[in-house]
Coordinates of C-alpha atoms in Angstrom, one line a residue:
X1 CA 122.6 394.4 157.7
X2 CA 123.6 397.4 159.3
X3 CA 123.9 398.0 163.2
X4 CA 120.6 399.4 164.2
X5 CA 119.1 396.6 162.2
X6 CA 121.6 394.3 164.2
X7 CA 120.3 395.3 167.4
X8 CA 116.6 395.4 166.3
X9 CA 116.9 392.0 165.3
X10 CA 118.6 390.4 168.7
X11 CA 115.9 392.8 170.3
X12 CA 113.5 390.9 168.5
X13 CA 114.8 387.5 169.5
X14 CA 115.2 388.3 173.0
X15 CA 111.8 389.7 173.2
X16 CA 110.2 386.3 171.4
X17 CA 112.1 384.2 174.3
X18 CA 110.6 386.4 176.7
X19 CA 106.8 385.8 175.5
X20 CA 107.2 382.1 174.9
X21 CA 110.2 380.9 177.4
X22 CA 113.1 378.5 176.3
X23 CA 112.3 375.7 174.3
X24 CA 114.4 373.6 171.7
X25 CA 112.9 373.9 167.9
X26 CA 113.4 370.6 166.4
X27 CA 114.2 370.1 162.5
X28 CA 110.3 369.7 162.2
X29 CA 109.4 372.5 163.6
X30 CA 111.8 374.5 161.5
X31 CA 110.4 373.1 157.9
X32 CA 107.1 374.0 159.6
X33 CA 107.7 377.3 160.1
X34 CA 108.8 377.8 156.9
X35 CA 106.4 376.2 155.2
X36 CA 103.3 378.2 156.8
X37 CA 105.6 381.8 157.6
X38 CA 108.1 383.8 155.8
X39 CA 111.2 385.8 157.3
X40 CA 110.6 389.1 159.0
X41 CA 111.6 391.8 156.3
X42 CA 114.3 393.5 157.5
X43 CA 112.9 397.3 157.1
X44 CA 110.0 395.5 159.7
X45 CA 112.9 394.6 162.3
X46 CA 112.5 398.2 164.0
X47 CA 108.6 398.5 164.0
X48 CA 108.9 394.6 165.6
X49 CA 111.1 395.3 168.4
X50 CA 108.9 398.7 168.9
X51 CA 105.8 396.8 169.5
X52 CA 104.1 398.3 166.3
X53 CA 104.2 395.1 164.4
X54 CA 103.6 391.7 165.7
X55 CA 106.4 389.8 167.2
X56 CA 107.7 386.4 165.0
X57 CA 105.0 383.4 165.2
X58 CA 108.7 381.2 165.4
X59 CA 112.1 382.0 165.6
X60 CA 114.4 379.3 163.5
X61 CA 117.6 377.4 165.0
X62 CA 119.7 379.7 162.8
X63 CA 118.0 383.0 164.7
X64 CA 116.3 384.0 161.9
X65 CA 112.4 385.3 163.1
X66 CA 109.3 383.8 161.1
X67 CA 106.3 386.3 160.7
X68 CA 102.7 385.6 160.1
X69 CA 101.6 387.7 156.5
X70 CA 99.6 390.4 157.5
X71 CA 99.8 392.7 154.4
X72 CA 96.3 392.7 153.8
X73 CA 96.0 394.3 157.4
X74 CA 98.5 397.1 156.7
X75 CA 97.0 397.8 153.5
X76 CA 93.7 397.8 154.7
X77 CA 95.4 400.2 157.6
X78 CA 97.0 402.6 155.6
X79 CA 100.3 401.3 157.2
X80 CA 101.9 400.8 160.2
X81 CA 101.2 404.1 162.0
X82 CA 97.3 403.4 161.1
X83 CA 97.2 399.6 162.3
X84 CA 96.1 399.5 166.1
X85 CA 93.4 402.1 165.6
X86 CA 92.2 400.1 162.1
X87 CA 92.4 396.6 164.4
X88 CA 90.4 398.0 167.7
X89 CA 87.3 398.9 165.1
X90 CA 86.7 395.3 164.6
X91 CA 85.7 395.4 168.6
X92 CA 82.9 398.0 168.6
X93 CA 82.0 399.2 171.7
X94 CA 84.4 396.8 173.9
X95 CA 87.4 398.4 174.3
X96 CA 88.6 395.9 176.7
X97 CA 88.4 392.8 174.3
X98 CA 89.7 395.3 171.6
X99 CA 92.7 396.4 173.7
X100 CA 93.3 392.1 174.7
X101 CA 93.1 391.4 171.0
X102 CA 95.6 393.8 170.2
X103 CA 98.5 392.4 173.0
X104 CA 97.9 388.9 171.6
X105 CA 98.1 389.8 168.2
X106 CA 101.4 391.8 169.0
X107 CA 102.5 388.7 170.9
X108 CA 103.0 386.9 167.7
X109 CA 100.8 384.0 169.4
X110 CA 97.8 383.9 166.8
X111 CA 100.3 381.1 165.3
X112 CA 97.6 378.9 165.1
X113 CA 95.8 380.8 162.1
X114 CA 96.2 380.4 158.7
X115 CA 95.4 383.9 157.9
X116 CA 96.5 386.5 160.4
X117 CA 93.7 389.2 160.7
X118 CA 91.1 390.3 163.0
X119 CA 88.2 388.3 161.4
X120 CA 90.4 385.7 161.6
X121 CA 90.7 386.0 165.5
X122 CA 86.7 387.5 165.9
X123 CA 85.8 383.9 164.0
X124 CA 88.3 381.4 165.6
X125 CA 86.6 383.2 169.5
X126 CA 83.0 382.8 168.4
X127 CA 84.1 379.1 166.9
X128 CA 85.4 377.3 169.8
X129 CA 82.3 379.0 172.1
X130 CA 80.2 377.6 169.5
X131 CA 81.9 374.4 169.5
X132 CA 82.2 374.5 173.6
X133 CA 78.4 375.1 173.6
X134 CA 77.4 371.7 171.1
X135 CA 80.2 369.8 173.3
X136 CA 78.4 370.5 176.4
X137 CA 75.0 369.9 175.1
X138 CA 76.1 366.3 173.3
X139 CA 77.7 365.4 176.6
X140 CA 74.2 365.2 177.9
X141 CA 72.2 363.7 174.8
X142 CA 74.7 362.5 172.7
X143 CA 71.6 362.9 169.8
X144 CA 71.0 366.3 170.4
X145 CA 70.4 367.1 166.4
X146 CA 70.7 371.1 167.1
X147 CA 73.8 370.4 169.3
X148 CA 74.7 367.7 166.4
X149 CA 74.5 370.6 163.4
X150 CA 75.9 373.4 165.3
X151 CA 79.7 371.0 166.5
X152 CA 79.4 370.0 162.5
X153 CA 79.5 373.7 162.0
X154 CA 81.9 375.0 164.0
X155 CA 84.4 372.2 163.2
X156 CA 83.6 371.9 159.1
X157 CA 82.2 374.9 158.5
X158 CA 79.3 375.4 156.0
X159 CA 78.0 376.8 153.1
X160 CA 80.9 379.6 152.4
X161 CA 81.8 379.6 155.9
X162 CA 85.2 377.9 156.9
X163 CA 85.3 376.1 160.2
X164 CA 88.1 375.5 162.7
X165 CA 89.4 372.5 160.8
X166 CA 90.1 375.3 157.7
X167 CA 91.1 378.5 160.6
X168 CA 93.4 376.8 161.8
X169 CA 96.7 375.1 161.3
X170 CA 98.2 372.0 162.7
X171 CA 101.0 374.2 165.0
X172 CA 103.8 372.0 166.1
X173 CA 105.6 369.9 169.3
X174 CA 107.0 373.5 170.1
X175 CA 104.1 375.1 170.3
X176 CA 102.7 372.2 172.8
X177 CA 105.3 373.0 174.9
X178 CA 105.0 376.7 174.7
X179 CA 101.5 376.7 175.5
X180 CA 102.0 374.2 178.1
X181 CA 99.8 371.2 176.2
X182 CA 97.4 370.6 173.7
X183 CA 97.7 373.1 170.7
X184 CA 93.6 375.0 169.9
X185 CA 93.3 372.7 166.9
X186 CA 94.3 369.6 169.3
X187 CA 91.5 370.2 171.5
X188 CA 88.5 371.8 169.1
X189 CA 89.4 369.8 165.7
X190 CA 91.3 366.5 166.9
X191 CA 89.7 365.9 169.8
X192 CA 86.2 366.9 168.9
X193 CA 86.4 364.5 165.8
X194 CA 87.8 361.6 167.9
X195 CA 84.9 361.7 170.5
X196 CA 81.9 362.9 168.2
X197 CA 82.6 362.8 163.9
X198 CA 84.4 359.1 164.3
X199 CA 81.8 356.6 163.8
X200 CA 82.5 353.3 164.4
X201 CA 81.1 350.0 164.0
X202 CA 78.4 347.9 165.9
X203 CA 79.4 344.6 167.2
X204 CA 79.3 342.2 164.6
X205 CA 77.7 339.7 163.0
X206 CA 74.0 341.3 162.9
X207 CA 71.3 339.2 163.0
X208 CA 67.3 339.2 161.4
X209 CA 64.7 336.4 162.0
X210 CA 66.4 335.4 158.7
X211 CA 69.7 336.7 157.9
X212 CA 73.1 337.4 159.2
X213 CA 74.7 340.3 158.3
X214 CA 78.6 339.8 158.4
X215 CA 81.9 341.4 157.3
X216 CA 82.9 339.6 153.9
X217 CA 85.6 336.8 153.9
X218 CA 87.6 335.5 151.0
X219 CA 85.2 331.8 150.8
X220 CA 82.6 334.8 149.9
X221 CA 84.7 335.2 146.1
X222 CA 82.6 332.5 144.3
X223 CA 79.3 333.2 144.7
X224 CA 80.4 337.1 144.9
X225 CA 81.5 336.3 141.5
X226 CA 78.4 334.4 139.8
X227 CA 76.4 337.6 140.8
X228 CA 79.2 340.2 139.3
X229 CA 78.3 337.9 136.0
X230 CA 74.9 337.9 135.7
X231 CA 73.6 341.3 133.9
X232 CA 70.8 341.4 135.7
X233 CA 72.4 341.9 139.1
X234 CA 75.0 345.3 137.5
X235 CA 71.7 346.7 135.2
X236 CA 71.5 349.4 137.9
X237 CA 74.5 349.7 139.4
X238 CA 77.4 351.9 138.9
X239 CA 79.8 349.4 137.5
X240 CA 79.6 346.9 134.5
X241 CA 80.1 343.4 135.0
X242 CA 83.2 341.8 136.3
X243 CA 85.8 338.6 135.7
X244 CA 85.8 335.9 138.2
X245 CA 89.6 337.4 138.7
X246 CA 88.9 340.4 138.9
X247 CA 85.7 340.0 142.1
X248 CA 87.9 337.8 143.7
X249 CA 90.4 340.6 144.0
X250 CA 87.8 343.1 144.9
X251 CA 86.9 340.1 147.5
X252 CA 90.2 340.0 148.9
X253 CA 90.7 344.3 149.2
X254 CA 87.3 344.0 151.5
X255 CA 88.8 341.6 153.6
X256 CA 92.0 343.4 154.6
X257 CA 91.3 345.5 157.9
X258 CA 90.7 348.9 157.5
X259 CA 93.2 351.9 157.2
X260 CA 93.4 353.9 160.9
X261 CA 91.2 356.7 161.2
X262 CA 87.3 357.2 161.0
X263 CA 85.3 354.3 159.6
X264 CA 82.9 356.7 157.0
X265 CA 82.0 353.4 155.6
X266 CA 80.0 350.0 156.5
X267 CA 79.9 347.5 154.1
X268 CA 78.0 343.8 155.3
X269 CA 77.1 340.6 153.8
X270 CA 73.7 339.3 153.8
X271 CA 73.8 335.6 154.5
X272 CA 70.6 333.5 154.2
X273 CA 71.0 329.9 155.3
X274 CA 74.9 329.6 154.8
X275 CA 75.1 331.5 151.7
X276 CA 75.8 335.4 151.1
X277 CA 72.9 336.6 149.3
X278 CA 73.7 340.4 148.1
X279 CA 75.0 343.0 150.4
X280 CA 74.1 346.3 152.2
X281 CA 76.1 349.5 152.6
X282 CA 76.0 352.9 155.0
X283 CA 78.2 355.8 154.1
X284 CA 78.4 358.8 156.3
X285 CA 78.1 361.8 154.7
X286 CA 78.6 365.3 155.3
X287 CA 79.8 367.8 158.3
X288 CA 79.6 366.1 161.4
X289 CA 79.0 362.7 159.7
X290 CA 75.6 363.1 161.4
X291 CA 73.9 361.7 157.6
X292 CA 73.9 358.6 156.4
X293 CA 73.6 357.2 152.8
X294 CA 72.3 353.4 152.5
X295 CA 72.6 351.0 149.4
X296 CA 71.8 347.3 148.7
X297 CA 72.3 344.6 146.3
X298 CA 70.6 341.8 146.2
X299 CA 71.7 338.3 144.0
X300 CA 69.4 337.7 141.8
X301 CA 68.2 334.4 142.5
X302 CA 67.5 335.2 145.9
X303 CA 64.8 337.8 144.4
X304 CA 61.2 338.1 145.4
X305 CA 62.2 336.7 149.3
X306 CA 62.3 340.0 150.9
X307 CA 65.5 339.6 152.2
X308 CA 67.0 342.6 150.8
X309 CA 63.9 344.4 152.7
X310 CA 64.7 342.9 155.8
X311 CA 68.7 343.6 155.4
X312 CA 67.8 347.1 154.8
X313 CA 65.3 347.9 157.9
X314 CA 68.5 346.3 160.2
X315 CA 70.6 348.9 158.7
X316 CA 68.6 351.6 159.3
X317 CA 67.8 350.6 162.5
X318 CA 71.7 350.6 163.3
X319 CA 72.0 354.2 161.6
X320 CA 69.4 354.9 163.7
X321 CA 70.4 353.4 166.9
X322 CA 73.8 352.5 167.0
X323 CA 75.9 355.4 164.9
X324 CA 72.8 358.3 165.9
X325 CA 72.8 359.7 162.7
X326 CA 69.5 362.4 162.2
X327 CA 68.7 361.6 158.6
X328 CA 69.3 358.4 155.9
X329 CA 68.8 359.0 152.1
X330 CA 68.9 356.0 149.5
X331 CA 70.1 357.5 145.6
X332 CA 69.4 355.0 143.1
X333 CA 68.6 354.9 139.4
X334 CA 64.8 356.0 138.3
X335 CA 64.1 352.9 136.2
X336 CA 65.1 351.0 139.5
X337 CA 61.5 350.2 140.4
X338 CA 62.1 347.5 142.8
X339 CA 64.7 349.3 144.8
X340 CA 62.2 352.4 144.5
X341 CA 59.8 350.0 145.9
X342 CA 62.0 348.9 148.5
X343 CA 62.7 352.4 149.9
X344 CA 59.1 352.7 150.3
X345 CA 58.6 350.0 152.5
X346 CA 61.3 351.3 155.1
X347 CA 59.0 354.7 155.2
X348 CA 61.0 357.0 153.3
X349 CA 59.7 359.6 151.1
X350 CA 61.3 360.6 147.6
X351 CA 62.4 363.9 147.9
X352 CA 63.8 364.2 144.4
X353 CA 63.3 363.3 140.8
X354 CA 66.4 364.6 139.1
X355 CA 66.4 364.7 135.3
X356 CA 69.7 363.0 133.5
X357 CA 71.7 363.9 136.4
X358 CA 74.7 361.4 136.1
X359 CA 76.3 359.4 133.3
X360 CA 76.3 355.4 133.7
X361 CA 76.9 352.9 131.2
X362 CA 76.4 355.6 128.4
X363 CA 73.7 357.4 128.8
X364 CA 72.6 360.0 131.2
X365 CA 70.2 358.8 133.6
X366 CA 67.6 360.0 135.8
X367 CA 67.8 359.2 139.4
X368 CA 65.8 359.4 142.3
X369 CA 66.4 360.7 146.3
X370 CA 64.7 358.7 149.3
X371 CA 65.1 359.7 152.7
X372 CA 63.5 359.3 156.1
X373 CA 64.8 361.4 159.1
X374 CA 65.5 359.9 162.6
X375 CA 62.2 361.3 164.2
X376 CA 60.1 360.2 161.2
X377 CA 61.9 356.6 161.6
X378 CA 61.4 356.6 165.5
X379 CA 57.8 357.5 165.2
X380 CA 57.0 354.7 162.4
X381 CA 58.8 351.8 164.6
X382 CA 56.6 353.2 167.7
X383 CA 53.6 352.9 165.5
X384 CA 54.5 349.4 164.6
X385 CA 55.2 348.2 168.0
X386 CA 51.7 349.4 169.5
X387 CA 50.5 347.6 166.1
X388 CA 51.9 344.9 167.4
X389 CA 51.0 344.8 171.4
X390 CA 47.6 345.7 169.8
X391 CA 47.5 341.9 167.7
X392 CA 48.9 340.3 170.4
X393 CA 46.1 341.9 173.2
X394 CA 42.7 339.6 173.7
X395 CA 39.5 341.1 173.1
X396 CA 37.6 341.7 176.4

């Protein structure tokens, strides 16, 4: 490296301490910044320490400067001479966010994207307004469903659209202390998640005029295993029959406490005087976890009781009330009349017939989609109480 670039470079350096202060970059942060940015090519050094080019997103314990890839952008530019007018377009008729845009991006602090470019920055603003918006709104009514949709968008993204959890990267302990606190993605991914996408359960056991529903315990294996025997109780479900080793394992796995992190699963026992008796199951699906899938099994000797009926309504009810979902749908085989039955009696509708859409057991299979949205559940359960007041009201 010859002299000019010598000086360019500990121009460079200098210039990076003087945007983001003294801090100490720990072996982490190093592998970090090499992972997720590449060294500043040399011929670059003088354009850097001009303030053409964007100053290094890190600079490594050995000195040398990490740089975010923004080829595409001089490219696109026609080079370096062309970039600052080619970057301003993306601001039309706002100079002054244009002209803000363009110090940042010369800052080198855009670090928290993973692609460096002005529809990266237009997106990652209009993002965290969005998300700031939904925040707000759920703050107040914490089952806002437009408030609900728009945070799931802006965190997950959608259909072709990335959200912040894809914009953005996971930054490091030196960029906390840089920015002076929580990293972008602490506070509109992390954050967001932990206080609105992290469902967790109600308090346990749950109880019908005739069931408890429970977590399942080991003493659950035997009788767990008589139904995993039978071949009526696996006709329709997803898994042949099973060993009395091999449901007692499968016992044992549910009973161990879950790993940290969001619960995106529910999984209870029904027990009818002293004995389990099937089981039900909510899993939350989807962008903002804000949609629930629901499932039951029943034993079969404790068929034509309606307890699998009951088990189900509490569920819902707890979708309903207790995680605030918007919208439950049951999947289950076509030939399953009983369970198509049973989704009928909760009030939801089928909103798909789908023909030999998934393999089971050797053969492709039809299936069928129920669902029932909160507003249509809400509106039933009113109906049913008024029902009720109305019985229990003398005539007069």
């Amino acid at each position: 490296m010859g002299d000019d670039a010598l000086r360019d470079l500990q121009i460079v350096r200098d210039r990076f301490r003087e945007v983001n202060g003294e801090h100490p970059m720990t072996e982490a942060d190093d592998a970090y910044a090499r992972e997720h940015f590449t060294p500043a090519p040399p011929e670059h050094l003088g354009d850097i320490a001009a303030g053409r080019l964007p100053l290094p997103a890190y600079v490594l314990n050995d000195g040398t400067p990490m740089v975010a890839d923004i080829g595409d952008c001089l490219g696109a530019a026609g080079g370096v001479a062309g970039l600052h007018d080619w970057f301003v377009e993306f601001w039309p008729g706002d100079p002054a966010t244009a002209d803000f845009e363009w110090d940042t991006f010369l800052s080198g602090q855009y670090v928290c994207l993973r692609v460096l470019d002005p529809i990266s920055i237009r997106r990652r603003a209009v993002l965290i307004e969005q998300a700031r918006a939904a925040v707000d709104a759920l703050r107040i009514d914490a089952r806002d469903e437009l408030a609900q949709g728009s945070l799931a968008e802006a965190v997950d993204g959608g259909l072709a659209s990335p959200g912040l959890d894809e914009l953005l990267l996971p930054m490091t302990a030196f960029d906390r202390l840089r920015f002076g606190g929580p990293t972008v993605r602490d506070l509109w991914v992390e954050t967001v998640r932990a206080e609105f996408h992290d469902p967790q359960p109600p308090p346990l056991p749950l109880h019908t005029e005739r069931l408890t529903l429970r977590m399942v315990v080991l003493e659950d294996a035997p009788v767990r295993a008589r139904a995993w025997e039978h071949p009526d109780f696996v006709r329709y479900l997803l898994h042949p029959e099973r060993s009395a080793a091999e449901t007692t394992f499968e016992t044992y796995r549910h009973c161990q406490p879950p790993p940290v992190g969001p619960q995106r699963f529910l999984g209870l026992v029904m027990e009818h005087e002293g004995e389990p008796v099937g089981n039900v199951v909510l899993f939350f699906q989807g962008a903002g976890v804000s949609t629930a899938e629901m499932g039951w099994t029943l034993y079969p000797w404790a068929a034509g009781k309606g307890l699998a009926t009951e088990a189900a309504r509490e569920l819902l009810r707890v979708a309903f009330e207790h995680y605030g979902v918007r919208r439950v749908v049951a999947n289950l085989d076509a030939l399953n009349e009983r369970s198509a039955s049973l989704a009928e009696r909760l009030g939801m509708r089928r909103e798909s017939h789908k023909l030999a859409d998934f393999w089971s057991k050797g053969r492709w299979t039809d299936s069928y989609e129920y669902a029932i949205l909160r507003s249509e559940w809400e509106a039933q359960a009113s109906a049913a109480a008024t029902d009720e007041s109305g019985r229990g009201t003398p005539a007069g």
